CSV table of C-alpha atoms in Angstrom, one decimal:
chain,number,residue,atom,x,y,z
A,6,SER,CA,-28.6,-34.3,38.8
A,7,THR,CA,-29.0,-36.7,41.7
A,8,VAL,CA,-26.8,-39.1,43.7
A,9,VAL,CA,-28.5,-41.9,45.6
A,10,LEU,CA,-26.4,-43.7,48.2
A,11,VAL,CA,-27.6,-47.2,49.5
A,12,PHE,CA,-25.5,-48.8,52.2
A,13,GLU,CA,-25.4,-51.3,55.0
A,14,ALA,CA,-24.7,-50.0,58.5
A,15,PRO,CA,-25.2,-51.1,62.1
A,16,SER,CA,-28.8,-51.3,63.1
A,17,VAL,CA,-29.1,-53.3,66.3
A,18,GLU,CA,-32.6,-54.0,67.7
A,19,THR,CA,-32.9,-52.5,71.2
A,20,GLU,CA,-33.5,-55.9,72.8
A,21,ASP,CA,-30.2,-57.1,71.4
A,22,LEU,CA,-28.2,-54.3,73.0
A,23,SER,CA,-26.2,-55.1,76.2
A,24,ALA,CA,-27.3,-53.4,79.4
A,25,HIS,CA,-24.5,-50.9,79.0
A,26,GLU,CA,-25.4,-50.1,75.4
A,27,LYS,CA,-29.1,-49.8,76.2
A,28,SER,CA,-28.2,-46.5,78.0
A,29,ARG,CA,-26.7,-45.1,74.7
A,30,PRO,CA,-28.3,-47.1,71.8
A,31,GLU,CA,-26.9,-44.6,69.3
A,32,SER,CA,-23.4,-45.8,70.3
A,33,ARG,CA,-24.0,-48.9,68.2
A,34,ASN,CA,-26.5,-47.9,65.6
A,35,PHE,CA,-26.0,-45.7,62.5
A,36,ARG,CA,-27.9,-42.5,62.6
A,37,PHE,CA,-28.2,-39.7,60.1
A,38,THR,CA,-26.9,-36.3,61.2
A,39,VAL,CA,-28.7,-34.5,58.3
A,40,ALA,CA,-32.4,-33.9,57.7
A,41,ASN,CA,-34.6,-33.8,54.5
A,42,GLY,CA,-34.3,-30.4,52.8
A,43,GLU,CA,-30.9,-29.6,54.4
A,44,ARG,CA,-28.1,-28.2,52.2
A,45,ILE,CA,-24.9,-30.1,52.5
A,46,LYS,CA,-21.3,-29.8,51.0
A,47,MET,CA,-19.0,-32.6,49.8
A,48,GLY,CA,-17.0,-34.0,52.7
A,49,GLN,CA,-19.5,-33.1,55.5
A,50,ALA,CA,-20.8,-36.0,57.5
A,51,LEU,CA,-24.2,-37.5,56.4
A,52,GLY,CA,-24.3,-39.7,59.4
A,53,ASP,CA,-22.3,-41.7,61.9
B,14,ARG,CA,-50.6,-0.3,5.1
B,15,HIS,CA,-49.7,-4.0,4.7
B,16,SER,CA,-46.1,-3.4,5.7
B,17,GLU,CA,-47.3,-1.2,8.6
B,18,GLY,CA,-49.6,-4.0,9.6
B,19,SER,CA,-46.9,-6.7,9.5
B,20,ASN,CA,-44.5,-4.4,11.4
B,21,LEU,CA,-47.1,-4.3,14.2
B,22,TYR,CA,-47.4,-8.1,14.4
B,23,LEU,CA,-43.8,-8.8,15.2
B,24,PRO,CA,-43.5,-6.7,18.5
B,25,GLY,CA,-47.0,-8.0,19.4
B,26,ALA,CA,-46.1,-11.6,19.1
B,27,THR,CA,-42.8,-11.1,21.0
B,28,VAL,CA,-44.6,-9.2,23.8
B,29,ALA,CA,-47.2,-12.0,24.0
B,30,THR,CA,-44.5,-14.7,24.2
B,31,LEU,CA,-42.6,-12.9,26.8
B,32,MET,CA,-45.7,-12.3,28.8
B,33,MET,CA,-46.6,-16.0,28.6
B,34,LEU,CA,-43.1,-17.0,29.7
B,35,GLY,CA,-43.3,-14.5,32.5
B,36,ALA,CA,-46.6,-15.8,33.7
B,37,LEU,CA,-45.3,-19.4,33.6
B,38,HIS,CA,-42.3,-18.4,35.6
B,39,ILE,CA,-44.4,-16.5,38.2
B,40,ARG,CA,-46.7,-19.6,38.5
B,41,ARG,CA,-43.7,-21.9,39.0
B,42,MET,CA,-42.1,-19.6,41.6
B,43,TYR,CA,-45.5,-19.5,43.4
B,44,GLU,CA,-45.7,-23.3,43.4
B,45,GLU,CA,-42.2,-23.7,44.7
B,46,LYS,CA,-42.9,-21.1,47.4
B,47,GLN,CA,-45.9,-23.3,48.4
B,48,VAL,CA,-43.7,-26.3,48.6
B,49,ASP,CA,-41.1,-24.5,50.8
B,50,GLU,CA,-44.0,-23.2,53.0
B,51,ALA,CA,-45.3,-26.8,53.3
B,52,ARG,CA,-41.9,-28.1,54.2
B,53,ARG,CA,-41.4,-25.3,56.8
B,54,GLN,CA,-44.7,-26.5,58.4
B,55,GLY,CA,-43.3,-30.0,58.4
B,56,ARG,CA,-45.6,-31.2,55.6
B,57,GLU,CA,-43.7,-33.2,53.0
B,58,PRO,CA,-44.6,-32.4,49.4
B,59,GLU,CA,-46.9,-35.2,48.0
B,60,PHE,CA,-46.8,-37.0,44.7
B,61,VAL,CA,-49.3,-35.5,42.2
B,62,ALA,CA,-49.4,-37.0,38.8
B,63,ASP,CA,-49.2,-34.2,36.2
B,64,TRP,CA,-50.2,-34.1,32.5
B,65,LYS,CA,-47.0,-32.3,31.8
B,66,ALA,CA,-45.0,-35.4,32.9
B,67,THR,CA,-46.9,-37.4,30.3
B,68,PHE,CA,-46.2,-34.7,27.8
B,69,LEU,CA,-42.5,-34.9,28.6
B,70,GLN,CA,-42.5,-38.6,27.5
B,71,MET,CA,-43.3,-37.5,24.0
B,72,LEU,CA,-40.4,-35.0,23.8
B,73,PRO,CA,-37.0,-36.1,22.3
B,74,LEU,CA,-35.3,-35.5,25.6
B,75,ARG,CA,-32.1,-37.1,24.6
B,76,PHE,CA,-31.8,-35.1,21.4
B,77,ILE,CA,-32.6,-31.9,23.5
B,78,SER,CA,-29.9,-32.9,26.0
B,79,ARG,CA,-27.3,-33.6,23.4
B,80,THR,CA,-28.1,-30.4,21.6
B,81,TRP,CA,-27.7,-28.6,24.9
B,82,GLY,CA,-24.3,-30.3,25.3
B,83,SER,CA,-23.2,-29.2,21.9
B,84,LEU,CA,-24.3,-25.6,22.6
B,85,THR,CA,-22.5,-25.5,26.0
B,86,SER,CA,-19.3,-26.9,24.5
B,87,VAL,CA,-18.9,-23.9,22.2
B,88,GLU,CA,-15.7,-22.0,23.0
B,89,LEU,CA,-16.6,-18.5,24.3
B,90,PRO,CA,-14.5,-15.4,23.4
B,91,VAL,CA,-12.5,-14.4,26.5
B,92,TRP,CA,-14.4,-11.0,26.9
B,93,LEU,CA,-17.8,-12.8,27.0
B,94,ARG,CA,-16.8,-15.5,29.6
B,95,PRO,CA,-17.2,-13.3,32.8
B,96,HIS,CA,-20.7,-12.2,31.6
B,97,VAL,CA,-21.9,-15.7,30.9
B,98,TYR,CA,-20.4,-17.3,34.0
B,99,ASN,CA,-21.5,-14.5,36.3
B,100,GLY,CA,-25.0,-14.7,34.8
B,101,TRP,CA,-25.0,-18.5,35.5
B,102,ALA,CA,-23.7,-17.9,39.0
B,103,ARG,CA,-26.4,-15.3,39.8
B,104,ALA,CA,-29.2,-17.4,38.2
B,105,PHE,CA,-28.2,-20.6,40.1
B,106,ASN,CA,-26.4,-19.4,43.2
B,107,ALA,CA,-23.0,-20.7,42.2
B,108,ASN,CA,-20.1,-19.6,44.4
B,109,LEU,CA,-17.4,-18.3,41.9
B,110,ASP,CA,-14.9,-17.5,44.7
B,111,GLU,CA,-14.3,-21.3,45.3
B,112,ALA,CA,-13.4,-22.0,41.6
B,113,SER,CA,-9.8,-23.1,41.3
B,114,LEU,CA,-9.2,-21.1,38.1
B,115,PRO,CA,-9.9,-17.4,37.2
B,116,ILE,CA,-13.3,-17.6,35.4
B,117,GLU,CA,-11.8,-16.3,32.2
B,118,GLU,CA,-9.9,-19.5,31.9
B,119,TYR,CA,-12.9,-21.7,31.4
B,120,VAL,CA,-13.2,-22.0,27.6
B,121,SER,CA,-16.9,-23.0,27.6
B,122,LEU,CA,-19.9,-23.3,29.8
B,123,ARG,CA,-19.4,-27.1,29.9
B,124,ASP,CA,-15.8,-26.5,31.1
B,125,PHE,CA,-17.0,-24.0,33.7
B,126,PHE,CA,-19.7,-26.5,34.9
B,127,THR,CA,-17.1,-29.2,35.8
B,128,ARG,CA,-14.8,-26.6,37.5
B,129,THR,CA,-12.7,-28.0,40.4
B,130,LEU,CA,-12.5,-26.1,43.7
B,131,LYS,CA,-9.6,-24.4,45.4
B,132,GLU,CA,-7.5,-26.6,47.6
B,133,GLY,CA,-9.1,-26.9,51.1
B,134,ALA,CA,-12.5,-25.7,49.9
B,135,ARG,CA,-14.1,-28.9,51.0
B,136,PRO,CA,-12.5,-30.2,54.2
B,137,LEU,CA,-13.4,-33.8,55.0
B,138,ASP,CA,-15.1,-34.6,58.4
B,139,PRO,CA,-12.3,-36.1,60.5
B,140,SER,CA,-14.4,-38.7,62.2
B,141,THR,CA,-13.4,-42.2,61.2
B,142,THR,CA,-16.9,-43.7,61.7
B,143,CYS,CA,-18.9,-41.3,59.7
B,144,LEU,CA,-20.2,-41.4,56.1
B,145,LEU,CA,-19.3,-38.4,54.1
B,146,SER,CA,-21.5,-36.5,51.6
B,147,PRO,CA,-20.1,-37.4,48.2
B,148,VAL,CA,-21.4,-34.2,46.6
B,149,ASP,CA,-22.6,-30.6,47.3
B,150,GLY,CA,-26.4,-30.4,47.2
B,151,VAL,CA,-29.7,-30.8,49.1
B,152,VAL,CA,-30.7,-33.9,51.1
B,153,LEU,CA,-34.0,-34.8,49.4
B,154,GLN,CA,-34.6,-38.1,51.4
B,155,CYS,CA,-32.7,-40.1,53.8
B,156,GLY,CA,-33.7,-43.0,56.0
B,157,GLN,CA,-33.6,-46.8,56.6
B,158,VAL,CA,-34.9,-49.1,53.9
B,159,THR,CA,-37.5,-51.1,55.7
B,160,GLY,CA,-39.6,-54.2,55.1
B,161,THR,CA,-39.1,-56.9,52.5
B,162,GLY,CA,-40.1,-54.5,49.7
B,163,THR,CA,-36.9,-52.6,50.1
B,164,MET,CA,-38.5,-49.5,48.8
B,165,ILE,CA,-37.2,-45.9,48.9
B,166,GLU,CA,-39.6,-43.0,49.1
B,167,GLN,CA,-39.3,-40.8,46.1
B,168,VAL,CA,-41.7,-38.3,47.6
B,169,LYS,CA,-44.6,-38.8,50.0
B,170,GLY,CA,-47.1,-40.9,48.3
B,171,PHE,CA,-44.7,-42.7,45.9
B,172,SER,CA,-41.8,-45.1,46.4
B,173,TYR,CA,-39.5,-47.0,44.1
B,174,SER,CA,-37.6,-50.2,44.7
B,175,VAL,CA,-33.9,-50.3,45.5
B,176,SER,CA,-33.4,-53.4,43.3
B,177,SER,CA,-34.8,-51.5,40.3
B,178,LEU,CA,-32.5,-48.5,41.0
B,179,LEU,CA,-29.4,-50.7,41.4
B,180,GLY,CA,-30.3,-53.4,38.9
B,181,ALA,CA,-30.0,-56.1,41.5
B,182,ASN,CA,-32.7,-58.2,39.8
B,183,PRO,CA,-31.5,-61.7,38.9
B,184,HIS,CA,-32.1,-60.8,35.2
B,185,VAL,CA,-29.2,-58.4,35.4
B,186,SER,CA,-26.6,-61.1,35.8
B,187,SER,CA,-28.3,-63.1,33.1
B,188,SER,CA,-28.6,-60.0,30.9
B,189,SER,CA,-24.8,-59.5,31.2
B,190,SER,CA,-24.4,-63.1,30.1
B,191,SER,CA,-27.1,-62.7,27.5
B,192,LEU,CA,-25.3,-59.6,26.3
B,193,LEU,CA,-22.3,-61.9,25.6
B,194,GLU,CA,-24.4,-63.7,23.0
B,195,ASP,CA,-26.2,-60.7,21.6
B,196,GLY,CA,-23.7,-57.9,22.3
B,197,GLN,CA,-26.8,-55.8,21.9
B,198,THR,CA,-25.7,-52.8,23.9
B,199,THR,CA,-22.4,-52.2,22.2
B,200,GLN,CA,-22.3,-48.7,20.9
B,201,ASN,CA,-20.3,-49.5,17.7
B,202,PRO,CA,-18.4,-52.4,16.2
B,203,ASP,CA,-14.9,-51.6,17.3
B,204,GLU,CA,-16.2,-51.2,20.9
B,205,SER,CA,-18.0,-54.5,20.7
B,206,GLU,CA,-14.7,-56.3,21.3
B,207,ALA,CA,-13.8,-54.2,24.4
B,208,THR,CA,-17.4,-54.3,25.6
B,209,SER,CA,-17.8,-58.1,25.3
B,210,ARG,CA,-14.4,-58.5,27.0
B,211,ASN,CA,-15.7,-56.5,29.9
B,212,GLN,CA,-18.9,-58.5,29.8
B,213,ILE,CA,-16.9,-61.8,29.7
B,214,GLU,CA,-15.1,-60.5,32.8
B,215,SER,CA,-18.4,-59.5,34.4
B,216,ALA,CA,-20.3,-62.7,33.6
B,217,THR,CA,-17.6,-64.9,35.0
B,218,GLU,CA,-16.6,-62.9,38.0
B,219,ALA,CA,-20.0,-61.5,38.8
B,220,ASP,CA,-21.0,-64.8,40.3
B,221,SER,CA,-18.2,-64.6,42.9
B,222,LEU,CA,-19.2,-61.0,43.7
B,223,ARG,CA,-22.8,-61.8,44.1
B,224,ALA,CA,-22.4,-62.5,47.8
B,225,SER,CA,-21.7,-58.9,48.4
B,226,SER,CA,-23.9,-57.6,45.7
B,227,SER,CA,-27.2,-55.8,46.1
B,228,GLN,CA,-29.0,-58.8,44.8
B,229,HIS,CA,-27.9,-60.8,47.8
B,230,ILE,CA,-28.4,-58.0,50.2
B,231,LEU,CA,-31.9,-57.3,49.0
B,232,THR,CA,-33.2,-60.8,48.8
B,233,ARG,CA,-31.8,-62.3,52.1
B,234,SER,CA,-34.1,-63.1,54.9
B,235,PRO,CA,-34.4,-60.9,58.0
B,236,SER,CA,-32.5,-63.6,60.1
B,237,GLU,CA,-29.5,-63.1,57.8
B,238,THR,CA,-29.3,-59.4,58.3
B,239,GLY,CA,-27.5,-59.8,61.6
B,240,ASN,CA,-27.1,-56.4,63.3
B,241,LYS,CA,-27.2,-54.5,60.0
B,242,GLY,CA,-29.8,-52.3,58.4
B,243,LEU,CA,-29.9,-50.9,54.8
B,244,PHE,CA,-29.9,-47.1,54.7
B,245,TYR,CA,-30.3,-44.7,51.8
B,246,CYS,CA,-29.7,-41.0,51.1
B,247,VAL,CA,-30.9,-39.0,48.0
B,248,LEU,CA,-28.9,-35.9,47.3
B,249,TYR,CA,-30.1,-33.3,44.6
B,250,LEU,CA,-27.5,-31.1,42.9
B,251,GLY,CA,-28.7,-27.8,41.6
B,252,PRO,CA,-27.3,-26.3,38.3
B,253,GLY,CA,-25.1,-23.9,40.3
B,254,ASP,CA,-23.6,-26.6,42.6
B,255,TYR,CA,-20.1,-28.1,42.4
B,256,HIS,CA,-20.7,-31.2,40.2
B,257,ARG,CA,-17.8,-33.5,41.0
B,258,ILE,CA,-18.7,-36.7,42.8
B,259,HIS,CA,-16.3,-38.0,45.6
B,260,SER,CA,-16.1,-41.1,47.6
B,261,PRO,CA,-18.3,-41.2,50.8
B,262,SER,CA,-15.9,-43.5,52.6
B,263,ASP,CA,-13.0,-45.9,52.1
B,264,TRP,CA,-14.5,-48.7,50.1
B,265,ASP,CA,-13.8,-51.3,47.3
B,266,VAL,CA,-15.8,-50.9,44.1
B,267,PHE,CA,-16.5,-54.3,42.6
B,268,TYR,CA,-19.1,-53.5,40.0
B,269,ARG,CA,-20.3,-50.8,37.7
B,270,ARG,CA,-23.6,-50.7,35.9
B,271,HIS,CA,-24.6,-48.1,33.2
B,272,PHE,CA,-28.4,-48.0,32.6
B,273,TYR,CA,-29.1,-46.3,29.3
B,274,GLY,CA,-32.6,-45.1,30.4
B,275,ARG,CA,-34.3,-41.8,29.7
B,276,LEU,CA,-33.3,-38.2,30.6
B,277,TYR,CA,-36.3,-36.7,32.4
B,278,PRO,CA,-35.6,-33.5,34.3
B,279,VAL,CA,-35.0,-34.3,38.0
B,280,ASN,CA,-35.9,-30.9,39.6
B,281,GLU,CA,-38.2,-30.8,42.6
B,282,ARG,CA,-41.3,-30.5,40.4
B,283,ALA,CA,-40.3,-33.6,38.4
B,284,VAL,CA,-39.7,-35.6,41.6
B,285,ARG,CA,-43.3,-34.8,42.6
B,286,THR,CA,-44.9,-35.6,39.3
B,287,ILE,CA,-42.9,-38.3,37.5
B,288,LYS,CA,-43.2,-41.9,38.9
B,289,ASN,CA,-40.0,-44.0,39.2
B,290,LEU,CA,-37.9,-41.0,38.0
B,291,TYR,CA,-34.6,-42.4,39.4
B,292,VAL,CA,-35.3,-45.8,38.0
B,293,LEU,CA,-36.2,-44.6,34.5
B,294,ASN,CA,-33.4,-42.1,34.0
B,295,GLU,CA,-29.9,-42.8,32.7
B,296,ARG,CA,-27.6,-43.5,35.5
B,297,VAL,CA,-24.3,-45.1,36.5
B,298,VAL,CA,-24.3,-47.4,39.6
B,299,LEU,CA,-21.1,-48.3,41.5
B,300,GLU,CA,-21.4,-51.2,43.8
B,301,GLY,CA,-19.0,-52.6,46.4
B,302,ARG,CA,-18.3,-52.9,50.1
B,303,TRP,CA,-17.2,-50.5,52.9
B,304,SER,CA,-16.3,-51.2,56.5
B,305,GLN,CA,-19.9,-51.8,57.5
B,306,GLY,CA,-20.9,-54.0,54.6
B,307,PHE,CA,-22.6,-53.4,51.2
B,308,MET,CA,-22.5,-49.9,49.6
B,309,ALA,CA,-23.8,-48.6,46.3
B,310,MET,CA,-23.8,-45.1,44.8
B,311,ALA,CA,-26.0,-44.2,41.8
B,312,ALA,CA,-25.3,-41.1,39.8
B,313,VAL,CA,-28.6,-40.2,38.0
B,314,GLY,CA,-28.5,-38.0,34.9
B,315,ALA,CA,-31.2,-35.5,33.8
B,316,THR,CA,-32.1,-33.6,30.6
B,317,ASN,CA,-29.8,-30.6,31.6
B,318,VAL,CA,-27.0,-32.8,33.0
B,319,GLY,CA,-27.0,-36.0,30.9
B,320,SER,CA,-23.3,-36.9,31.1
B,321,ILE,CA,-21.6,-38.9,33.8
B,322,GLU,CA,-17.9,-39.5,33.5
B,323,LEU,CA,-16.0,-42.0,35.7
B,324,LYS,CA,-12.5,-41.1,36.7
B,325,PHE,CA,-11.3,-44.7,36.6
B,326,GLU,CA,-13.2,-45.6,33.4
B,327,PRO,CA,-12.9,-42.6,31.1
B,328,GLU,CA,-13.9,-44.8,28.1
B,329,LEU,CA,-17.5,-45.2,29.5
B,330,LYS,CA,-19.7,-43.1,27.3
B,331,THR,CA,-23.1,-41.8,28.6
B,332,ASN,CA,-25.9,-39.8,26.9
B,333,ILE,CA,-25.1,-41.5,23.6
B,334,PRO,CA,-27.5,-41.3,20.6
B,335,LYS,CA,-30.3,-43.9,20.9
B,336,VAL,CA,-29.3,-45.8,17.7
B,337,GLY,CA,-30.1,-49.5,18.2
B,338,LEU,CA,-30.2,-49.2,22.0
B,339,SER,CA,-33.3,-50.1,24.0
B,340,LEU,CA,-34.1,-48.0,27.0
B,341,ALA,CA,-33.7,-51.1,29.2
B,342,THR,CA,-30.1,-51.6,28.1
B,343,ILE,CA,-27.7,-52.2,30.9
B,344,ASN,CA,-23.9,-52.3,30.3
B,345,SER,CA,-22.2,-53.8,33.3
B,346,ARG,CA,-18.6,-54.4,34.2
B,347,SER,CA,-16.8,-55.9,37.2
B,348,TYR,CA,-13.5,-54.6,38.5
B,349,GLY,CA,-12.2,-58.0,39.3
B,350,GLN,CA,-12.0,-60.0,42.6
B,351,ASN,CA,-10.3,-57.3,44.6
B,352,GLY,CA,-12.3,-54.4,43.1
B,353,LEU,CA,-11.0,-50.8,42.9
B,354,ASN,CA,-9.9,-49.4,46.3
B,355,VAL,CA,-11.2,-45.9,46.7
B,356,LYS,CA,-10.4,-43.6,49.6
B,357,ALA,CA,-12.9,-41.3,51.5
B,358,GLY,CA,-13.1,-38.0,49.7
B,359,GLU,CA,-11.4,-39.2,46.5
B,360,GLU,CA,-12.9,-37.9,43.3
B,361,VAL,CA,-14.7,-40.8,41.5
B,362,ALA,CA,-16.9,-39.2,38.8
B,363,VAL,CA,-18.2,-35.9,37.4
B,364,PHE,CA,-21.6,-34.8,36.0
B,365,ASN,CA,-21.6,-32.7,32.9
B,366,LEU,CA,-24.0,-30.6,30.8
B,367,GLY,CA,-25.7,-32.3,27.8
C-alpha cells in the first residue's frame, strides 16, 4: 500500500528574500529532511 | 505398471512446479538486487513497460483481493497463531516486539495486520514547524511539484498528474452533482439514501470549499501562488510494516473522495512497469488545509491490501464487489464548512488485507 501526501508550503524565490533571509534561505522555505529510498517511521519529520 | 507410472507423475509435476517457482523467485531477487545496486550508485530505477503489467489487466484482481481478504479473516486456532505470525514477521521484516498485544491474541491474520503498537512506540517529532510522516514505510519519491503540468514523478521516465490523483478535475464536482441525479455509485438501495444525502451535502458545500480545494490550487496562475509551493511525498508500506495511517499535522479535513479504481499490486516492480499506477488504483483521498495552506493525503490500495477504513467514517466501504460500478466511479463527501479538525499524530485510517 502507498500513501501520497500533496501539500502547500513556503517556497519563496531567492530574489524575494530580505537581505537577512538571503543568508539563510532555508529559514523561510520548506525543505525535506528525508531522501528517496530512506526508511521512515510514523511521527518522524518528513520535512520542515 | 500404469499405477506405477501415474505415481511417478505426481512427484515429478510437483518438483517441476517448485523448481519453476524457485527460479522465478531467484530471478526476482536478482532484479531487486540490481535496482538496489543502481540506487546505491545514485541511478534512479527507470520506467520499463512490461508485458506482465498488461497481463495483470486481464486478471480478476478484485476477486483475488477479496478472496485473499476472506482467507486472512479465518480465525486461527491459538496454537497455530505464533507460527503464522512469526512466519509473516520473518518473511516481511515485521517487528513483533512493538505489537500492543501478545501475538496469540490476534484471532486472524487480518486482525494481526492491523495491530496497534505499544504506547510510546512512535514518538512524534516535537518541532512545531515540521510535517510528520503519517505512516511507517519507505520514501519512494519526494519533491516540489513544478510547472503548470503539476506532475509527480512515479519513477524516472514516467509521471502522473496531481489532479488525476486527487480528483481535482472540474468534472469531479459535476460528477458529484451528476451522481445526485443518477446515484450511480451507490452500493445498494438502502445506502442510496445515505449516499445521496452525503452527495447533496457535497454538491452544495463543495462550491464553498473549492477555494481551498486541489482544483483551485492546481489551476491558479503562478502570480496567485504567492510565496507558496506545492510539494509531494510518496510513502510505500511493505507487508510487514505497521499499517495504521496518522495525521501528518494539525489540519482541517473538508473533503473525502473514494475512487473505486483497480487493485494492481504496488510493489517496486509494479511502480516501474505499470503507468499511472496510483491514479488507476482504488484509493481514498482526504483534502483540507493545514497551517501553510492546502493539504491532501491519498491512501492507495493494492491487490494484497485492498481495504482502507476511515476512523471518522467507518461506514465507508472499500474493495467492494464490482457489481454495477464503473472503474471511474468517485464517491465524494464534504465534512461541512468547518471540516473535521485532526491533530498531528492522530490516527485517521487503517489499511487492511483483502
